[in-house]
Short mmCIF file of C-alpha atoms in Angstrom, two decimals:
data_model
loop_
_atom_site.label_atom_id
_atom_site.label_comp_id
_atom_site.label_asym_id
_atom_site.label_seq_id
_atom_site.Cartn_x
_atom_site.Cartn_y
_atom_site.Cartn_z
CA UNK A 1 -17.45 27.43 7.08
CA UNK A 2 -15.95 29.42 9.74
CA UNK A 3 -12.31 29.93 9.85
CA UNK A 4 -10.23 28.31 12.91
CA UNK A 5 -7.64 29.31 14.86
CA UNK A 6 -4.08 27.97 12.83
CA UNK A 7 -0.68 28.32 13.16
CA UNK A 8 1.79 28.89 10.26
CA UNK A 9 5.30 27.07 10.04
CA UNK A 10 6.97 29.98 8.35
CA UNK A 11 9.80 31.72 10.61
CA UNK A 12 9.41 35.32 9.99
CA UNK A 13 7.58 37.56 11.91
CA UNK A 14 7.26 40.42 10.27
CA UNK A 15 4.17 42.00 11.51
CA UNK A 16 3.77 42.99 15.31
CA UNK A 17 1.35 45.49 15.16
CA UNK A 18 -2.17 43.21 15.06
CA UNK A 19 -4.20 46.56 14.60
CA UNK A 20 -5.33 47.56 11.18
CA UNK A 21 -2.90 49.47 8.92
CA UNK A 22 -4.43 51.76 6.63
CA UNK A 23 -4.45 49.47 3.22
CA UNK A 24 -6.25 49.32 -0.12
CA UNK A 25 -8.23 46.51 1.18
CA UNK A 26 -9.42 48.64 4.24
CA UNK A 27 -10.33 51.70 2.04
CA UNK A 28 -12.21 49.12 -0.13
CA UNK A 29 -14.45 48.04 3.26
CA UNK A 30 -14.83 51.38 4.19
CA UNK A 31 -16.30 52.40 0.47
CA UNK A 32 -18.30 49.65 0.92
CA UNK A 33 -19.74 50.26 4.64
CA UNK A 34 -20.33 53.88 3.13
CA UNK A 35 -22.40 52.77 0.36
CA UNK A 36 -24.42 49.49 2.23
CA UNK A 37 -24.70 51.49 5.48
CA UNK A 38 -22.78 49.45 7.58
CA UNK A 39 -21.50 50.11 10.34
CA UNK A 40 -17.52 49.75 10.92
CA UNK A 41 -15.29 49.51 14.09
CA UNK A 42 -11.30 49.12 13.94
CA UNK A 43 -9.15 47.98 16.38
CA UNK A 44 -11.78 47.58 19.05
CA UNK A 45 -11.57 45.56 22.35
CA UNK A 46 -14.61 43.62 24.06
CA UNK A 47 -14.72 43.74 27.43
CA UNK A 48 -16.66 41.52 29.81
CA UNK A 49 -16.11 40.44 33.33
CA UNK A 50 -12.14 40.57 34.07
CA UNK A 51 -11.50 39.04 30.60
CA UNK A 52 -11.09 41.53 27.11
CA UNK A 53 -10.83 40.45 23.40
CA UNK A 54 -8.90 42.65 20.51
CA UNK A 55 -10.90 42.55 17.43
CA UNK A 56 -8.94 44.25 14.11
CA UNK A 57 -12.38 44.97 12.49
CA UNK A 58 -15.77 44.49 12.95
CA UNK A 59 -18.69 45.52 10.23
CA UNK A 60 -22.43 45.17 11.59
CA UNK A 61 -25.10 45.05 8.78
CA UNK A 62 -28.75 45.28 9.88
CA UNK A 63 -29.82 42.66 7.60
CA UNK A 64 -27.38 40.22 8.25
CA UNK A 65 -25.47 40.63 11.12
CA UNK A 66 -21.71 40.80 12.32
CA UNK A 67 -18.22 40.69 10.55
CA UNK A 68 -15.32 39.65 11.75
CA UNK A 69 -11.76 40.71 9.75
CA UNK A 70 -8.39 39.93 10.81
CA UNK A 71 -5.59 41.55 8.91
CA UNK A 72 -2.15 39.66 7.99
CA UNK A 73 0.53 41.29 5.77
CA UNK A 74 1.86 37.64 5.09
CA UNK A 75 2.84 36.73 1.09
CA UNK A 76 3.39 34.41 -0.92
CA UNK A 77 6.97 33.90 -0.05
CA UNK A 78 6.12 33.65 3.60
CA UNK A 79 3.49 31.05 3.41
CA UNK A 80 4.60 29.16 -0.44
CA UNK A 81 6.24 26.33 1.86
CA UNK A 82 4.08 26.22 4.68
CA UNK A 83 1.55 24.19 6.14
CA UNK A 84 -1.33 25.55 7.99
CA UNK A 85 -2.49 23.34 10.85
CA UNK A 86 -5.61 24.07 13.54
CA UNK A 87 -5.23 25.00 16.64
CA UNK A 88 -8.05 25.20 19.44
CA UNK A 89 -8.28 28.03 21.47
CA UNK A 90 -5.89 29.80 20.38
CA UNK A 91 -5.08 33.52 21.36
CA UNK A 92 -4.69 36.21 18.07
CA UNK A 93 -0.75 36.71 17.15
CA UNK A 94 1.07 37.36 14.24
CA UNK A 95 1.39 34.11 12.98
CA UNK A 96 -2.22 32.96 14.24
CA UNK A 97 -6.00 33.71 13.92
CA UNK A 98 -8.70 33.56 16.63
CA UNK A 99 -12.09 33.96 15.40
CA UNK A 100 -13.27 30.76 17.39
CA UNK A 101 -12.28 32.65 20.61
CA UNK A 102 -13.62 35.57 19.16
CA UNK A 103 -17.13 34.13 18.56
CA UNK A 104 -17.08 32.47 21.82
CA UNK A 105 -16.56 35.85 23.41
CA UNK A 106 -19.23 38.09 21.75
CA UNK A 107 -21.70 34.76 21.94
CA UNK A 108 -20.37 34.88 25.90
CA UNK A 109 -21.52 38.32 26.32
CA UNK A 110 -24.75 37.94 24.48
CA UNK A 111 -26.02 35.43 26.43
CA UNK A 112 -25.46 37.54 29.67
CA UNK A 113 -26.66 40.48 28.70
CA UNK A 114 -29.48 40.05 25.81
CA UNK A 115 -30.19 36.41 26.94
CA UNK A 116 -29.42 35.41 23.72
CA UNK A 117 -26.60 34.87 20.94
CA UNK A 118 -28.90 34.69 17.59
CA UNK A 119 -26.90 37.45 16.05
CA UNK A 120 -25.34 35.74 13.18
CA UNK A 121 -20.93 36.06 13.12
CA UNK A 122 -19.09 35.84 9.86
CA UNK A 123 -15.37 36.31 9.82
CA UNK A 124 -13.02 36.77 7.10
CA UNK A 125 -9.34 37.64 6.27
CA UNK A 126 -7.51 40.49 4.76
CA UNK A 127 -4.25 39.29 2.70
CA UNK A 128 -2.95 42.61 1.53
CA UNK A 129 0.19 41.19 0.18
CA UNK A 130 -1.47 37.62 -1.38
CA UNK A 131 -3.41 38.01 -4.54
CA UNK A 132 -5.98 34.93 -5.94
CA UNK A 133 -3.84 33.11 -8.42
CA UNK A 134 -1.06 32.66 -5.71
CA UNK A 135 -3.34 31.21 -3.23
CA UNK A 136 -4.18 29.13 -5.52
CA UNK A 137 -0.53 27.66 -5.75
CA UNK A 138 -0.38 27.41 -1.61
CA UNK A 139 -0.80 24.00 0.20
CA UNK A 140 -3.94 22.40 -0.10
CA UNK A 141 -3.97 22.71 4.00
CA UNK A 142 -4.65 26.30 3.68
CA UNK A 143 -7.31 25.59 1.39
CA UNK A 144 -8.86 23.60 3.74
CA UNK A 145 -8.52 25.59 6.78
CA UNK A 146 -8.82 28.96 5.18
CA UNK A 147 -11.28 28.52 1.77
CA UNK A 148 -11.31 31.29 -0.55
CA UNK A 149 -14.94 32.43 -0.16
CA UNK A 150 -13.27 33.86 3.30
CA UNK A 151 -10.37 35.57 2.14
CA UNK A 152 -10.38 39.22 0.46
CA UNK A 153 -6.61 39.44 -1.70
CA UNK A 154 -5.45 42.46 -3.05
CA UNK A 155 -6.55 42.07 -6.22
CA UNK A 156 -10.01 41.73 -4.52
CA UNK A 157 -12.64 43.80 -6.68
CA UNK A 158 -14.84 46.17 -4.37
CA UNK A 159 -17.89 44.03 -6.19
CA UNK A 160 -16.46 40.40 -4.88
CA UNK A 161 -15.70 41.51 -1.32
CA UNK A 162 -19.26 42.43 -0.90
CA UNK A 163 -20.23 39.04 -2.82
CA UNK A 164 -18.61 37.30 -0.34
CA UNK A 165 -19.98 39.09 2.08
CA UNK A 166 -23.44 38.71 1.39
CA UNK A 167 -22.98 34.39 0.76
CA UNK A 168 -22.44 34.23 4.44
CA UNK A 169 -26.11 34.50 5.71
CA UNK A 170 -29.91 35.13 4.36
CA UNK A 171 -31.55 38.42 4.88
CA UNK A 172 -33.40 38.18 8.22
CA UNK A 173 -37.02 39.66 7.68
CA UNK A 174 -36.45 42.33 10.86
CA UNK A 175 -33.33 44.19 10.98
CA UNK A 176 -31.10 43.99 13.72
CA UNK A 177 -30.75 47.11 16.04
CA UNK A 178 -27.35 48.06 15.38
CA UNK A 179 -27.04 50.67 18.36
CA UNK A 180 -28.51 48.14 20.85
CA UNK A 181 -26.53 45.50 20.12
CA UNK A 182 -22.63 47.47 19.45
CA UNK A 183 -23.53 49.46 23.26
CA UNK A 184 -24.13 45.87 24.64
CA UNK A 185 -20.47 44.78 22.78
CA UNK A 186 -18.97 48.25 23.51
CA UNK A 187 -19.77 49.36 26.79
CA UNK A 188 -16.87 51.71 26.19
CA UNK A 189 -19.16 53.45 24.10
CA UNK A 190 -22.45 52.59 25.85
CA UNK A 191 -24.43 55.40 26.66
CA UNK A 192 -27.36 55.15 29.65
CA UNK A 193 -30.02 57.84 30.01
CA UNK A 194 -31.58 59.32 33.39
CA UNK A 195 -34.30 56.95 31.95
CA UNK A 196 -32.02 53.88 31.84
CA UNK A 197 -32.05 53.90 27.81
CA UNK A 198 -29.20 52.60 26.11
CA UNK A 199 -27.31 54.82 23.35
CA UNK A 200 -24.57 54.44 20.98
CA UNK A 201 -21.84 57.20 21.51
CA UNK A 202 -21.36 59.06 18.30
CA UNK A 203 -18.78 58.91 15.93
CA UNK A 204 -17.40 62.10 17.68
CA UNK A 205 -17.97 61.16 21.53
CA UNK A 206 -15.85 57.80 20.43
CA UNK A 207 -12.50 59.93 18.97
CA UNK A 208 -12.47 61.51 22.44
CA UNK A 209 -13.23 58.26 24.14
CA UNK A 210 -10.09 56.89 22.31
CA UNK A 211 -8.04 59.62 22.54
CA UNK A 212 -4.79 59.01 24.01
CA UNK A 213 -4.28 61.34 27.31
CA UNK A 214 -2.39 64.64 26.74
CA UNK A 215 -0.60 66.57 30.28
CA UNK A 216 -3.60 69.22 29.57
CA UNK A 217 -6.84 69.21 27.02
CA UNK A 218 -10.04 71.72 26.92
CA UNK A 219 -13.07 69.06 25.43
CA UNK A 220 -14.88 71.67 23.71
CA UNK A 221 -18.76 71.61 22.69
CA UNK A 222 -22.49 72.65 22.06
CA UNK A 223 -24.62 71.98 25.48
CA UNK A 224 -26.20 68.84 25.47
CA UNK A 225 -24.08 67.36 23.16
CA UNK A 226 -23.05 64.29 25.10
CA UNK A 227 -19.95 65.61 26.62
CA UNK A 228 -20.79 64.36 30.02
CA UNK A 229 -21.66 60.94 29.32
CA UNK A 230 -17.91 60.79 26.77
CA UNK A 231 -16.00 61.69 29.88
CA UNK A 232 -17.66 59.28 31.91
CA UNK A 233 -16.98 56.66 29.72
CA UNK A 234 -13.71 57.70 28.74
CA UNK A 235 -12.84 57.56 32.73
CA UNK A 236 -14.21 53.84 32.69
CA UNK A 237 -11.97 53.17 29.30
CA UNK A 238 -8.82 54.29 31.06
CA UNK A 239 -9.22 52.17 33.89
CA UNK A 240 -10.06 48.91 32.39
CA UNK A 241 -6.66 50.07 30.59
CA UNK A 242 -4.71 50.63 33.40
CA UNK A 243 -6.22 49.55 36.81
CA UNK A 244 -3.69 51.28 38.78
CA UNK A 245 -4.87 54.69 37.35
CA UNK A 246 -6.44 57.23 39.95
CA UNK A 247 -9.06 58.55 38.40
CA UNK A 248 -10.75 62.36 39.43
CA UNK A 249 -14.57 63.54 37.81
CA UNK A 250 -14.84 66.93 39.28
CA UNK A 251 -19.00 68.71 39.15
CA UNK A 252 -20.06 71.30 40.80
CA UNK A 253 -22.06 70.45 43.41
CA UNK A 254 -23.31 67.44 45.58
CA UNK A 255 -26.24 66.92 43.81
CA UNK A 256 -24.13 67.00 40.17
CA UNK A 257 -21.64 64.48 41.65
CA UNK A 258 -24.44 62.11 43.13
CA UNK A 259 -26.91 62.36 39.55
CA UNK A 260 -23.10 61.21 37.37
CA UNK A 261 -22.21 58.46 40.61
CA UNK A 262 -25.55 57.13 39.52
CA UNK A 263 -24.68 57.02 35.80
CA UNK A 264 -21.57 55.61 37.11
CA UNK A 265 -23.15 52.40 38.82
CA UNK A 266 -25.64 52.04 35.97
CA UNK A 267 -22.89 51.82 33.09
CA UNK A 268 -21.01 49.30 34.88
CA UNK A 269 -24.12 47.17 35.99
CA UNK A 270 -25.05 47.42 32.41
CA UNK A 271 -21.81 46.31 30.76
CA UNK A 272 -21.12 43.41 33.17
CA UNK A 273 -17.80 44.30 33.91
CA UNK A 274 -15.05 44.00 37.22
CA UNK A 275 -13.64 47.81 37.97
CA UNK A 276 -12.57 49.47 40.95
CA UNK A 277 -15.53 52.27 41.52
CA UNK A 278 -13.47 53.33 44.20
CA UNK A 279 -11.02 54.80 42.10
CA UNK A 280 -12.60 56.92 39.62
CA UNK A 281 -13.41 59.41 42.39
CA UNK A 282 -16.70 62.08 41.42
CA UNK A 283 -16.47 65.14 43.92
CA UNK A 284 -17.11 68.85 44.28
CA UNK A 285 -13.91 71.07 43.29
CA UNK A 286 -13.63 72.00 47.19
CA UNK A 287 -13.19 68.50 47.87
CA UNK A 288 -11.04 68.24 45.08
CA UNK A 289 -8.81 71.16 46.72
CA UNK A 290 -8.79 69.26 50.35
CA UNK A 291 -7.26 65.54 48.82
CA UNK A 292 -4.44 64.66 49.55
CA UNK A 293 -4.80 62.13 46.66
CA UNK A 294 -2.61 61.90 43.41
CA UNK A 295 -4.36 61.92 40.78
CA UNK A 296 -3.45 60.25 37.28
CA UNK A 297 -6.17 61.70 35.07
CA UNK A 298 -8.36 64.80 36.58
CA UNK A 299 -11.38 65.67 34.45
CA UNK A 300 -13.57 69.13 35.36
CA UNK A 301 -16.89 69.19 34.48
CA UNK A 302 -18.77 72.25 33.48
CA UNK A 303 -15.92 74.76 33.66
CA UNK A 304 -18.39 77.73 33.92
CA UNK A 305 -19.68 77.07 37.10
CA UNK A 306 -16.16 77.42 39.11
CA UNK A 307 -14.39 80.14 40.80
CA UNK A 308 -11.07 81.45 38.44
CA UNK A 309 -8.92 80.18 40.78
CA UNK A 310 -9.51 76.69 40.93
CA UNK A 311 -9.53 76.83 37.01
CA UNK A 312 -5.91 78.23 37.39
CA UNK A 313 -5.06 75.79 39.85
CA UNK A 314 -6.01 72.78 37.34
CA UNK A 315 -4.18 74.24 34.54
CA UNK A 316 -1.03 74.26 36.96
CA UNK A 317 -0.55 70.43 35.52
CA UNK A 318 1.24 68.23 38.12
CA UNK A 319 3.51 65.21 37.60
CA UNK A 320 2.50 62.61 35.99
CA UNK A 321 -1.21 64.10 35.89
CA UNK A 322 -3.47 64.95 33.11
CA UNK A 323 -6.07 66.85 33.36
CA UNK A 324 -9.33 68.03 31.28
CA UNK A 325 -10.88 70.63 31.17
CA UNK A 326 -14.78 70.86 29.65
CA UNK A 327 -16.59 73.47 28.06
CA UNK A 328 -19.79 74.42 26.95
CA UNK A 329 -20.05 76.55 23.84
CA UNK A 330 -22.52 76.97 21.19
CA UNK A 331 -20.06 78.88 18.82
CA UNK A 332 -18.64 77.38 15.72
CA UNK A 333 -15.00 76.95 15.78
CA UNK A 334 -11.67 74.64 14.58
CA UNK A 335 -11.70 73.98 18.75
CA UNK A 336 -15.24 72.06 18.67
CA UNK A 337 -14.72 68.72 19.81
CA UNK A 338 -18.90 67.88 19.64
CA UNK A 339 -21.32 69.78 17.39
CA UNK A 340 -24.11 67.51 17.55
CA UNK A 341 -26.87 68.43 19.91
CA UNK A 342 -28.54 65.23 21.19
CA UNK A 343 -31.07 67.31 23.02
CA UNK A 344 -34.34 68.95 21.11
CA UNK A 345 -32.47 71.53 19.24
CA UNK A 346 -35.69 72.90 17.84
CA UNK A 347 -37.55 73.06 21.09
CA UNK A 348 -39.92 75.91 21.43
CA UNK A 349 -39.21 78.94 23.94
CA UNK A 350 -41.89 81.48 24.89
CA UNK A 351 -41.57 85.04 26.94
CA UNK A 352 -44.35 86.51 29.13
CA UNK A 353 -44.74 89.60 30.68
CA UNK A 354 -46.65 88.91 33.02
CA UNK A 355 -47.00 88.60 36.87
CA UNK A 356 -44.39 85.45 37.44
CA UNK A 357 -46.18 83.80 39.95
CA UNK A 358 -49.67 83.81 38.70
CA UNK A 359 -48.37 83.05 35.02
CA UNK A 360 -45.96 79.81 36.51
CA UNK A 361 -49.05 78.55 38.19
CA UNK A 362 -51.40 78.85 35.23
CA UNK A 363 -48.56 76.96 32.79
CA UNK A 364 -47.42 74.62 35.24
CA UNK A 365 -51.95 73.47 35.21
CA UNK A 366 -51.90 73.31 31.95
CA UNK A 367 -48.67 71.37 31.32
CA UNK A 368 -49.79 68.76 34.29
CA UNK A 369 -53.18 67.68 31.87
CA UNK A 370 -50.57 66.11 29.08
CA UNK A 371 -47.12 65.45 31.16
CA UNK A 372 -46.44 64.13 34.58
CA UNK A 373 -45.09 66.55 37.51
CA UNK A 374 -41.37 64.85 37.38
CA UNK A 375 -40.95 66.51 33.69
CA UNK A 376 -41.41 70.18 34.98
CA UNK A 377 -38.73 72.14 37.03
CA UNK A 378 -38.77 76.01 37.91
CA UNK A 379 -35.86 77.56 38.44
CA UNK A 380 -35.83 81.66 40.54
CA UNK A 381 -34.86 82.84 43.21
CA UNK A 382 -34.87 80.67 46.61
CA UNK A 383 -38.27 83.56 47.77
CA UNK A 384 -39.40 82.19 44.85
CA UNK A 385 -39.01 78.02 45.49
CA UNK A 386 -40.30 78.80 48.73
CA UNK A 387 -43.36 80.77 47.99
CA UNK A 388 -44.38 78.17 45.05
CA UNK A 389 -43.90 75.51 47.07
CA UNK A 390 -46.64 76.47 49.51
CA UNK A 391 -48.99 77.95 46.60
CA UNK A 392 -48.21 74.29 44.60
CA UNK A 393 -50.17 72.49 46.90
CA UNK A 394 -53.70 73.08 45.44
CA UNK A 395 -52.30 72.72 42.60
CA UNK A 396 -50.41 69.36 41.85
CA UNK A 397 -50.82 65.91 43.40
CA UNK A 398 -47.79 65.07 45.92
CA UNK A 399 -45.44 67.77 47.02
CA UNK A 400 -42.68 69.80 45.13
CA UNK A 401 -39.09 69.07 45.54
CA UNK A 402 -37.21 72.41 46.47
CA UNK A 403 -33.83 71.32 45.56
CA UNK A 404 -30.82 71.70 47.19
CA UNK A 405 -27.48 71.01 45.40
CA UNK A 406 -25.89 71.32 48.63
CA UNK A 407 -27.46 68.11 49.99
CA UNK A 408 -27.20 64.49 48.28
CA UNK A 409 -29.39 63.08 46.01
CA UNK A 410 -30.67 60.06 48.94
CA UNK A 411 -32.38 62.47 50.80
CA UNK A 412 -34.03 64.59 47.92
CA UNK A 413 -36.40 63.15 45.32
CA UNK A 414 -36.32 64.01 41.70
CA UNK A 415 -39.34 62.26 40.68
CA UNK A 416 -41.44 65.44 41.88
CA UNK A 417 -41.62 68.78 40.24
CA UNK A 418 -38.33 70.95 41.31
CA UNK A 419 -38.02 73.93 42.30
CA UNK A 420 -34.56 75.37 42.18
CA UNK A 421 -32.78 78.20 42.10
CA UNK A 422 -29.60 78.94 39.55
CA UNK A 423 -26.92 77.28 41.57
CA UNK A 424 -28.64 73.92 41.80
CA UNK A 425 -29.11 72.97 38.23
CA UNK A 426 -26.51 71.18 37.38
CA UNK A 427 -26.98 67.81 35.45
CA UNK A 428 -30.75 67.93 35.76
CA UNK A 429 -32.66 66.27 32.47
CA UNK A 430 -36.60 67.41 32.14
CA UNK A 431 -39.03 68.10 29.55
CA UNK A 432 -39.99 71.63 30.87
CA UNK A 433 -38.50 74.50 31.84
CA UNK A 434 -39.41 77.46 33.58
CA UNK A 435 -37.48 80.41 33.83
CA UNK A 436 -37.81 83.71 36.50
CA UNK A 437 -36.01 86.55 38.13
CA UNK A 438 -33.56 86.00 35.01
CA UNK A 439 -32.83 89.33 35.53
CA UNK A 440 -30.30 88.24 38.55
CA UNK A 441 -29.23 85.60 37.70
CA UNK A 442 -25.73 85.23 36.06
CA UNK A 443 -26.19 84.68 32.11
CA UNK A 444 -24.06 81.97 31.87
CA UNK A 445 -26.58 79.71 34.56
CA UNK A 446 -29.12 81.77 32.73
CA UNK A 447 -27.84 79.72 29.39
CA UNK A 448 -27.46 76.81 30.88
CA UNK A 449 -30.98 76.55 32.73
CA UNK A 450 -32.48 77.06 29.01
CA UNK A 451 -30.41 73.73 27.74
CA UNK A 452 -31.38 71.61 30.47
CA UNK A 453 -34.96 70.92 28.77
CA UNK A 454 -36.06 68.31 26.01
CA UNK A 455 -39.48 70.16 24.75
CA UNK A 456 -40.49 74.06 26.29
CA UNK A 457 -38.95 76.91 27.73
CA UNK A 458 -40.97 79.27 29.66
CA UNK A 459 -39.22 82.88 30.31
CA UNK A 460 -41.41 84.81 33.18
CA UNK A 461 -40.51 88.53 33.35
CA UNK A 462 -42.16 91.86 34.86
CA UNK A 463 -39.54 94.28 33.64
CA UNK A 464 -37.14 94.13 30.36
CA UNK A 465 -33.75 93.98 31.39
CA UNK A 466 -29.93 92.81 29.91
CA UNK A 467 -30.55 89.41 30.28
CA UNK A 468 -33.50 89.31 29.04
CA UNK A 469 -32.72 90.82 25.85
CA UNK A 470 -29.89 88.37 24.94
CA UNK A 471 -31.68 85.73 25.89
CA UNK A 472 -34.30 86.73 23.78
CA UNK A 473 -31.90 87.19 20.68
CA UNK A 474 -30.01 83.73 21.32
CA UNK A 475 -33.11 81.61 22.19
CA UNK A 476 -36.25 83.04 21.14
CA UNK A 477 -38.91 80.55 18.86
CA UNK A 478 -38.39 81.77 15.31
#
């Protein structure tokens, strides 16, 4: 039996606060999501279409599906003369519970987005202050309305929650893909890949998602550990909270901005949701210089790859702005917002000396006989994209993209193999990687080019040099 939305006749209100406060009956949960592998959200809100739902707590179990847990503080004193009477409909208060909305909600966005609502919803309530023998002594309506197979009291043992618990539904024989189904509920936390695959953020990417805004914050962490796609979804969190916000994702080039615009449209598209694009603006820092726009909340992506003083500009915080800054580092510190590395962290990296162009010609044949042309981009000088280009052609079916971050991403295509120099490698996403005239090129692009792949890095040299030898140290295949 589900419980229904009821209001209470008792006249204090003591409790405003409808999030979770941090009791003995929440530890308990938590112990128990720990040691079941559950997985636990608190104090989340559903969006979907202009409308959003608060939900206290939700637990997802692969094996049986989602819980539902509203928190009250009332006690026995509050509720020992009371009746408790149903209400349809009825919005979550103080002195009320939802879960019919609730279900109706989640079912809502089910149906739109998975096409069906089979995921099984259980709900139950959290009486901190009400222990089982005074229920018992309550009015038979809140037996009726709220039956004590649904209710965890403070004297609650850790062994009958999950009893409870595990009454509501059978084991299903196939588990239920907990990522897929909390990034169609969440789409604050809904991650889309170039390849239109659907992630769950981490338990790290969601803190910063959270976060409240600060005047000025650096978002510290390893390359490719998701700090991109957190500050693009932290932008779309902000303005379903506040519509009026002015919103500012600053990248580095055209290209950049045009590659995160996409992951813009397909987030939204994805979640089913009403937002103003228009006002989370993605643009180049020179544009950013030439507004005349107030911004609310300005976030810089990839701090490396702009002049010093722009940087010193941003961290000049205006009224009523906030800004953030984001880093890349791969050093260990208190400062590390992310640490996990979503890319192939063990991904193999081999040096030749050799003649470049004859050596990238030779891998790039080999490579093509067990990966397609789209997972390969070289990155040299722009003699070098020029000269491959033409030498490419009796090599690989179709033409080679030479990239130009300058230009937008309409009128280049990046399902072809790229060639591209240093400057116009920001927010690419291959398998392959090959590296020349790293020599020249400044270390910190150098770095970056070698954390842009999933699977091999190839390093072409003809003479040793300073690069060279700390890229060796840092990246080399042990």
């Amino acid at each position: 039996m589900n419980l229904s939305s009821f209001t209470s006749f008792f006249k204090k209100n003591k409790h405003k606060n409808l999030g979770l406060p941090e009791s003995l009956l929440l530890k308990k949960l938590k112990l128990l999501a720990q040691e079941n592998n559950f997985v636990i959200f608190e104090n989340i809100t559903i969006y979907h279409h202009t409308k959003n739902f608060f939900i206290p707590l939700l637990i997802l179990d692969k094996q049986r599906g989602i819980f539902l847990f509203e928190y009250k503080g009332w006690s026995y004193d509050d509720l020992k003369n009371a009746k408790a009477q149903k209400a349809s409909n009825q919005e979550s208060s103080n002195n009320t519970l939802a879960f019919e909305k609730s279900h109706e909600f989640i079912k809502r966005k089910f149906n739109e987005l998975l096409h069906h609502d089979d995921v099984p919803i259980s709900n139950y309530l959290l009486m901190e202050n009400l222990n089982q023998d005074q229920y018992k002594h309550l009015d038979v309506s809140f037996h009726e309305l709220l039956p004590e197979n649904k209710i965890m009291f403070n004297d609650s043992s850790t062994q009958a929650i999950l009893e409870k618990m595990m009454q509501s539904y059978e084991e299903v024989s196939n588990d239920y893909d907990t990522s897929h189904i909390m990034s169609t509920l969440l789409i604050q936390y809904a991650i889309i890949d170039t390849n239109k695959n659907i992630h769950l953020a981490s338990d790290e990417q969601m803190k910063f998602i959270n976060a409240g805004l600060v005047s000025f914050e650096i978002l510290r962490g390893k390359t490719g550990s998701g700090k991109t796609s957190a500050i693009l979804l932290k932008a779309i969190l902000e303005k379903l909270k506040n519509p009026k916000l002015k919103i500012a994702i600053i990248k580095p080039t055209n290209l950049a901005c045009d590659i995160l615009k996409k992951q813009l449209l397909d987030t939204v598209e994805h979640a089913i949701i009403e937002i103003d694009l228009s006002a989370i603006e993605i643009i180049t820092h020179t544009n950013y210089m030439n507004r005349s726009v107030r911004y609310n909340l300005t976030i810089c992506d990839d701090a490396w790859a702009y002049p010093d003083d722009f940087l010193a500009e941003l961290n000049i915080v205006r009224n009523n702005n906030h800004v953030i800054m984001v880093e890349s580092t791969n050093t260990l510190s208190e400062t590390l917002h992310f640490s996990k590395n979503f890319k192939n962290q063990y991904k193999d990296t081999f040096f030749y000396h050799a003649n470049p162009y004859a050596k990238c010609l030779q891998i790039i044949s080999n490579l093509l006989l067990t990966c397609k042309s789209s997972d390969i981009v070289v990155v040299g000088s722009s003699v070098d994209k020029v000269k491959l280009q033409d030498d490419l052609e009796f090599y690989i079916e179709g033409e080679a993209t030479v990239l130009d971050a300058k230009r937008s991403l309409i009128d280049q295509s990046l399902d072809n193999l790229l060639l591209a120099s240093y400057d116009d490698i920001c927010s690419l996403d291959v398998s392959y990687v090959i590296l020349m005239d790293i020599s020249l090129a400044d270390i910190k692009k150098v770095e970056y080019a070698f954390n842009l792949c999933r699977k091999s890095v190839y390093v072409l040299y003809d003479k040793e040099s300073k690069n060279l030898e700390l890229i060796r140290k840092n990246f080399e295949s042990k």
